[in-house]
Tab-separated table of C-alpha atoms and ligand atoms in Angstrom:
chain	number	residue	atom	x	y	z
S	1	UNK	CA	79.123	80.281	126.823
S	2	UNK	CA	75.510	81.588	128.120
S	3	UNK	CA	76.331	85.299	128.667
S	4	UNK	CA	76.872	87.054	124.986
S	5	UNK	CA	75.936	90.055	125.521
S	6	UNK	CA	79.469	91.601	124.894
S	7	UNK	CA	80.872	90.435	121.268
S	8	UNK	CA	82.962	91.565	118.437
S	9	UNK	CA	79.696	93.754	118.086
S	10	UNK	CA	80.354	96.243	120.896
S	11	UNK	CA	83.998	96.666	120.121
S	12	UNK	CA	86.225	98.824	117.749
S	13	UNK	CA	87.656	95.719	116.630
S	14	UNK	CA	91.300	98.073	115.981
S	15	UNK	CA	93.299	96.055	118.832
S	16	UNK	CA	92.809	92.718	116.884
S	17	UNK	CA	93.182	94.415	113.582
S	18	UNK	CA	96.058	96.888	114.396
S	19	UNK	CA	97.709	94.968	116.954
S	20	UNK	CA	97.616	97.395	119.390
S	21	UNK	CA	97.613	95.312	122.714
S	22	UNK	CA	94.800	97.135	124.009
S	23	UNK	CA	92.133	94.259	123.869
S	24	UNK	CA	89.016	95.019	125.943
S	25	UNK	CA	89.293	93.041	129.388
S	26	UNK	CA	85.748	91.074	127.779
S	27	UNK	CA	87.789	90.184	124.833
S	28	UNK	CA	86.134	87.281	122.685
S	29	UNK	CA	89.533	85.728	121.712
S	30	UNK	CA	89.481	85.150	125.753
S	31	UNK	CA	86.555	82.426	125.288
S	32	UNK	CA	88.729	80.357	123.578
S	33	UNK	CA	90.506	77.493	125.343
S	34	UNK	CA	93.585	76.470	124.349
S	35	UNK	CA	92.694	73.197	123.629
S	36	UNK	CA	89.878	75.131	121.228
S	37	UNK	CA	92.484	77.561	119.166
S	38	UNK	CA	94.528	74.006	118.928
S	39	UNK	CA	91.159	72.749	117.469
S	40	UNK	CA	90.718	75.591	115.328
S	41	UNK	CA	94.498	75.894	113.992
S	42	UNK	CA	94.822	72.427	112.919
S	43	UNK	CA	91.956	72.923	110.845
S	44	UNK	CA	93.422	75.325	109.059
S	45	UNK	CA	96.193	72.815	108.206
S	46	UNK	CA	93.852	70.609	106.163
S	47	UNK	CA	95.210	70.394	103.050
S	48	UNK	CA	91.652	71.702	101.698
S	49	UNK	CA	91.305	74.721	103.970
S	50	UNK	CA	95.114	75.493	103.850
S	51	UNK	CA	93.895	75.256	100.138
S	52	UNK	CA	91.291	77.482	100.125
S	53	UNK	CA	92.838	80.331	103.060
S	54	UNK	CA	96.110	80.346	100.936
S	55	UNK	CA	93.599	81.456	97.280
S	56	UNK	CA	91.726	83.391	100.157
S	57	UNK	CA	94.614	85.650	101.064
S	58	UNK	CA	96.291	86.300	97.571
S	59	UNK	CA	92.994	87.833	96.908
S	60	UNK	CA	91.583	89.365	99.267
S	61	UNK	CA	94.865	91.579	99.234
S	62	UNK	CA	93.618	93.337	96.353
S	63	UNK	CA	89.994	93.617	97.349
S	64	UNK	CA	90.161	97.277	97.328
S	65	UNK	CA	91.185	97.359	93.510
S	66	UNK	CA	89.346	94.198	92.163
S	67	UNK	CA	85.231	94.049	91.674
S	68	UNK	CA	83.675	90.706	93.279
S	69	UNK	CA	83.561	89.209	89.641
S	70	UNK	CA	87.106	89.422	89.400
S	71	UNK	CA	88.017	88.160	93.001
S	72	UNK	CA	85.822	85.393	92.212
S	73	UNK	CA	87.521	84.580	89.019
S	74	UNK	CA	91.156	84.500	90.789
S	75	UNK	CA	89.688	82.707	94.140
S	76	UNK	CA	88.784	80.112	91.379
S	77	UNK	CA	91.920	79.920	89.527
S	78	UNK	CA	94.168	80.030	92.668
S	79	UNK	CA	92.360	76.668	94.400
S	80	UNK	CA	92.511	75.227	91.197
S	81	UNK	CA	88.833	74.481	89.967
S	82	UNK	CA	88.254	73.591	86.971
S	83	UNK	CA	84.674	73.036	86.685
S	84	UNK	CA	82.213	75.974	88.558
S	85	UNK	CA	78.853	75.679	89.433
S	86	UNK	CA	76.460	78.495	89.475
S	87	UNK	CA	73.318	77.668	91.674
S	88	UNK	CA	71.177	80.887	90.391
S	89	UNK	CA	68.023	82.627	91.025
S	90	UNK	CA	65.879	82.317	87.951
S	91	UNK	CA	65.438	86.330	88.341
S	92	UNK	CA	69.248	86.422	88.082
S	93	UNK	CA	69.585	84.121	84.733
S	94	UNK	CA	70.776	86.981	82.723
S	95	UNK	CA	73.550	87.653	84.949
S	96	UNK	CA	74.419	84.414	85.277
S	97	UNK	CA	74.895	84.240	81.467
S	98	UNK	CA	77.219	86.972	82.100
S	99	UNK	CA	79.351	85.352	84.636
S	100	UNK	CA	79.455	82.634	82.648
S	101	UNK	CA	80.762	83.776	79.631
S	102	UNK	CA	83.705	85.439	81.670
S	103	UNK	CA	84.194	82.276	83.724
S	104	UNK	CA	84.734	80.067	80.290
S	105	UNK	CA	86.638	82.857	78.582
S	106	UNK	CA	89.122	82.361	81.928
S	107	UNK	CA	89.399	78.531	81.198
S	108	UNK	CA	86.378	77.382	83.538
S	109	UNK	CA	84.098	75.100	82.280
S	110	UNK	CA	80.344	76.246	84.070
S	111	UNK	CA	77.516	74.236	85.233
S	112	UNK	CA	74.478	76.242	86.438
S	113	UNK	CA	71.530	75.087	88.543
S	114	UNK	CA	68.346	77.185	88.627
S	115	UNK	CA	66.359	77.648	91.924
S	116	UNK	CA	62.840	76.330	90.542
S	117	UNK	CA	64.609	73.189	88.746
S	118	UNK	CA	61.930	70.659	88.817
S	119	UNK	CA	59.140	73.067	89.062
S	120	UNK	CA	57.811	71.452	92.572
S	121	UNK	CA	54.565	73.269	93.958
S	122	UNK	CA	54.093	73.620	98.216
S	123	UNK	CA	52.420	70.328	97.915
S	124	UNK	CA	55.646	68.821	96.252
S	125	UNK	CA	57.542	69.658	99.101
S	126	UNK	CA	55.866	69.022	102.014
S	127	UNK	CA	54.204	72.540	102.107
S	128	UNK	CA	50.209	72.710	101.316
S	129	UNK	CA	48.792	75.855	101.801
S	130	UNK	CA	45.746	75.855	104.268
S	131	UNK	CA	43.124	76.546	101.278
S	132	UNK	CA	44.711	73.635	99.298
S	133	UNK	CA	45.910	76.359	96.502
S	134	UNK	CA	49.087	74.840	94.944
S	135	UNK	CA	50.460	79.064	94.492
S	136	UNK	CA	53.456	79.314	92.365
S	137	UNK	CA	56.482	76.934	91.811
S	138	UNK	CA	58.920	76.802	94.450
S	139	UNK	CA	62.942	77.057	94.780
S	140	UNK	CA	64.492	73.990	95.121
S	141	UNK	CA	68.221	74.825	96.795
S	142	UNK	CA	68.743	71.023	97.986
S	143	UNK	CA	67.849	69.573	94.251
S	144	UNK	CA	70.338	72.621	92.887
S	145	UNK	CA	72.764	71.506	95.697
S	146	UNK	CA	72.998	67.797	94.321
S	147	UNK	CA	72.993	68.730	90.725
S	148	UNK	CA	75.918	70.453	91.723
S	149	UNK	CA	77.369	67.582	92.896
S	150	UNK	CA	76.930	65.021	90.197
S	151	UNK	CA	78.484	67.385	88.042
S	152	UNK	CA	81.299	67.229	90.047
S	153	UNK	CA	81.911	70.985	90.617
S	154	UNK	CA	84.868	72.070	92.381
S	155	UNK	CA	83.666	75.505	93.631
S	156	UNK	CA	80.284	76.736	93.513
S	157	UNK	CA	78.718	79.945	93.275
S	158	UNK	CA	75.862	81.634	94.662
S	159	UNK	CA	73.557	83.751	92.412
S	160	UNK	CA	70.701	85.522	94.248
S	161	UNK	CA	69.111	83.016	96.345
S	162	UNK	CA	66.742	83.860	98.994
S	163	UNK	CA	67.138	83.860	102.098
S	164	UNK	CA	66.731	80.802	103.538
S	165	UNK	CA	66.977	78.678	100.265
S	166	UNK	CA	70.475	80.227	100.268
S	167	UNK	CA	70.834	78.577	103.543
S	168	UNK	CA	70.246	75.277	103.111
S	169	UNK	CA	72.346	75.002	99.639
S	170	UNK	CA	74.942	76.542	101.763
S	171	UNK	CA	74.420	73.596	104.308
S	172	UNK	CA	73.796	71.005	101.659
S	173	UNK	CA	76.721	71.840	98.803
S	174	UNK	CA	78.909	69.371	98.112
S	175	UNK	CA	81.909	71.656	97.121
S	176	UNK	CA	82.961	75.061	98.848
S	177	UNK	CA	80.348	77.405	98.291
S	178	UNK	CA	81.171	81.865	97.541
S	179	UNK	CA	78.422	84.725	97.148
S	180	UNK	CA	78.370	86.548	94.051
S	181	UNK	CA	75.039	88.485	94.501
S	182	UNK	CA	73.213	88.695	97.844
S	183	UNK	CA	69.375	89.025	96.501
S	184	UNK	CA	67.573	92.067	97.284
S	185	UNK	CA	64.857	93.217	95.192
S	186	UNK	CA	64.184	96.758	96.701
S	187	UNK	CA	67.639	97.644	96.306
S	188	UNK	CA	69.215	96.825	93.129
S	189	UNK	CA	70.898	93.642	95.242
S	190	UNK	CA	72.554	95.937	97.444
S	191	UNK	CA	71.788	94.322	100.907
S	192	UNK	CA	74.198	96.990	102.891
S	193	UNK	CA	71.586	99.865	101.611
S	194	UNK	CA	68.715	97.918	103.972
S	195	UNK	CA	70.820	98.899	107.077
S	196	UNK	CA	71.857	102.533	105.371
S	197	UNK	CA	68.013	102.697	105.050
S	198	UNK	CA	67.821	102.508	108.997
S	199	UNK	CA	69.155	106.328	109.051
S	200	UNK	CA	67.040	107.162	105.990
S	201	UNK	CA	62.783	107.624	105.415
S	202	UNK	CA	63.006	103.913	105.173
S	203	UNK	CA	63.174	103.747	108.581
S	204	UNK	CA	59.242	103.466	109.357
S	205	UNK	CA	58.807	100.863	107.013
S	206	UNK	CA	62.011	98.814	108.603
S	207	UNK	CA	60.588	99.375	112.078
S	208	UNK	CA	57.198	97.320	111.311
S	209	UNK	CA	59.613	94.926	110.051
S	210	UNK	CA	61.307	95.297	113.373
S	211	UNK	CA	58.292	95.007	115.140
S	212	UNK	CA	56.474	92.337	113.686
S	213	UNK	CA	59.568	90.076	114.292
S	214	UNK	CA	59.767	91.316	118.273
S	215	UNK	CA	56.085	91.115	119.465
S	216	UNK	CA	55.483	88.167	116.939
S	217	UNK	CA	52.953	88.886	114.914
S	218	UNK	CA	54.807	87.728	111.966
S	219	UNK	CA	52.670	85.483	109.798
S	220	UNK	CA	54.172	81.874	110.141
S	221	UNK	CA	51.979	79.427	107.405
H	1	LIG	S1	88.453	90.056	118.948
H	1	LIG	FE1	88.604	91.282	120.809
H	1	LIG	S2	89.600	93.162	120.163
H	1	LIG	FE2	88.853	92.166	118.296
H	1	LIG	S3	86.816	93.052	117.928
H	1	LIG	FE3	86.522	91.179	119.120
H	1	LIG	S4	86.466	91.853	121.237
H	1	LIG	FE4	87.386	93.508	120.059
């Protein structure tokens, strides 16, 4: 599959939603075999994903009346965890607090992992700076990732990491892993408001972003 350059992306997405049989002719559901949606189905009949789609579905059907907080609380309950983990951003510690206290008032017990556990420096990890300057501690989502997993969570939650350390907890957690907050500084954790800021004043400040990224210039040590 070499040629993407039509996806879900430049569609309405309304005749997979609504059913209304008029699929585009480039259709992505097209560049599935059959022997692929077999794959794919059968998955779904693990008894851990049937597990987790079936929580997945009771709650997402009240999205529009529940906050995140709660529709992580009942994703919880309904796959039946019993012990959370909380792999937070130090900067999000107070929050976590909060979720905690609600997560053990529902019956959860709550095991939370913050990102600079251990307190490595770049040198720690494998990342020196070029004027030897050991700069502040770094996160440390693999060590959070198998705290996680000697505690024996059953569901873990994601508090603010960064983006990237976010990505490998994501790749190394042991037990199914849900976003709570999405970190952004500049906007109150808000990430949608960085793509709302693309029609705003923001905009010249995204487009060196943009920029940097396209001709890169985008410092890389
Ligand atoms: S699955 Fe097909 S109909 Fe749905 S959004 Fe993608 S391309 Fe459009």
């Amino acid at each position: 599959m070499d040629d993407i350059r039509f996806s879900c992306l430049s569609c309405t997405g309304e005749a997979c939603e609504f059913e209304t049989g008029g699929n585009p002719p480039q259709c992505v559901e097209g560049l599935a075999s059959d022997a692929v949606k077999q794959e794919v189905h059968d998955r779904y009949r693990e008894p851990d994903n049937h597990r987790i789609m079936k929580a997945a579905a009771l709650t997402s059907a009240r999205c529009g009346n529940l906050t995140r907080v709660q529709e992580t609380m009942e994703f919880a309950a309904r796959i039946g965890a019993r012990r959370i983990g909380v792999a937070t951003c130090t900067m999000l510690l107070e929050e976590s607090r909060i979720l905690r206290k609600l997560l053990e008032n529902a019956g959860f017990e709550v095991f939370g992992v913050a990102c600079k556990v251990e307190g490595n420096h770049r040198s720690d990890l494998g990342l020196p700076q070029a004027d030897g300057a050991e700069g502040s501690v770094l996160c440390n989502p693999l060590m959070q990732a198998r705290l996680l997993e000697e505690a024996h969570t059953d569901l873990n939650i994601v508090m603010g990491l960064c983006v990237g350390h976010d990505a490998l907890f994501y790749r190394y957690s042991h037990a199914p892993v849900t976003t709570l907050v999405t970190k952004d500084h500049v906007t109150g954790h808000n990430a949608c408001a960085g793509l709302y800021a693309s029609k705003s004043v923001y905009r010249k400040r995204l487009r060196e972003t943009v920029e940097a990224c396209r001709e890169g210039t985008l410092p890389m040590e």
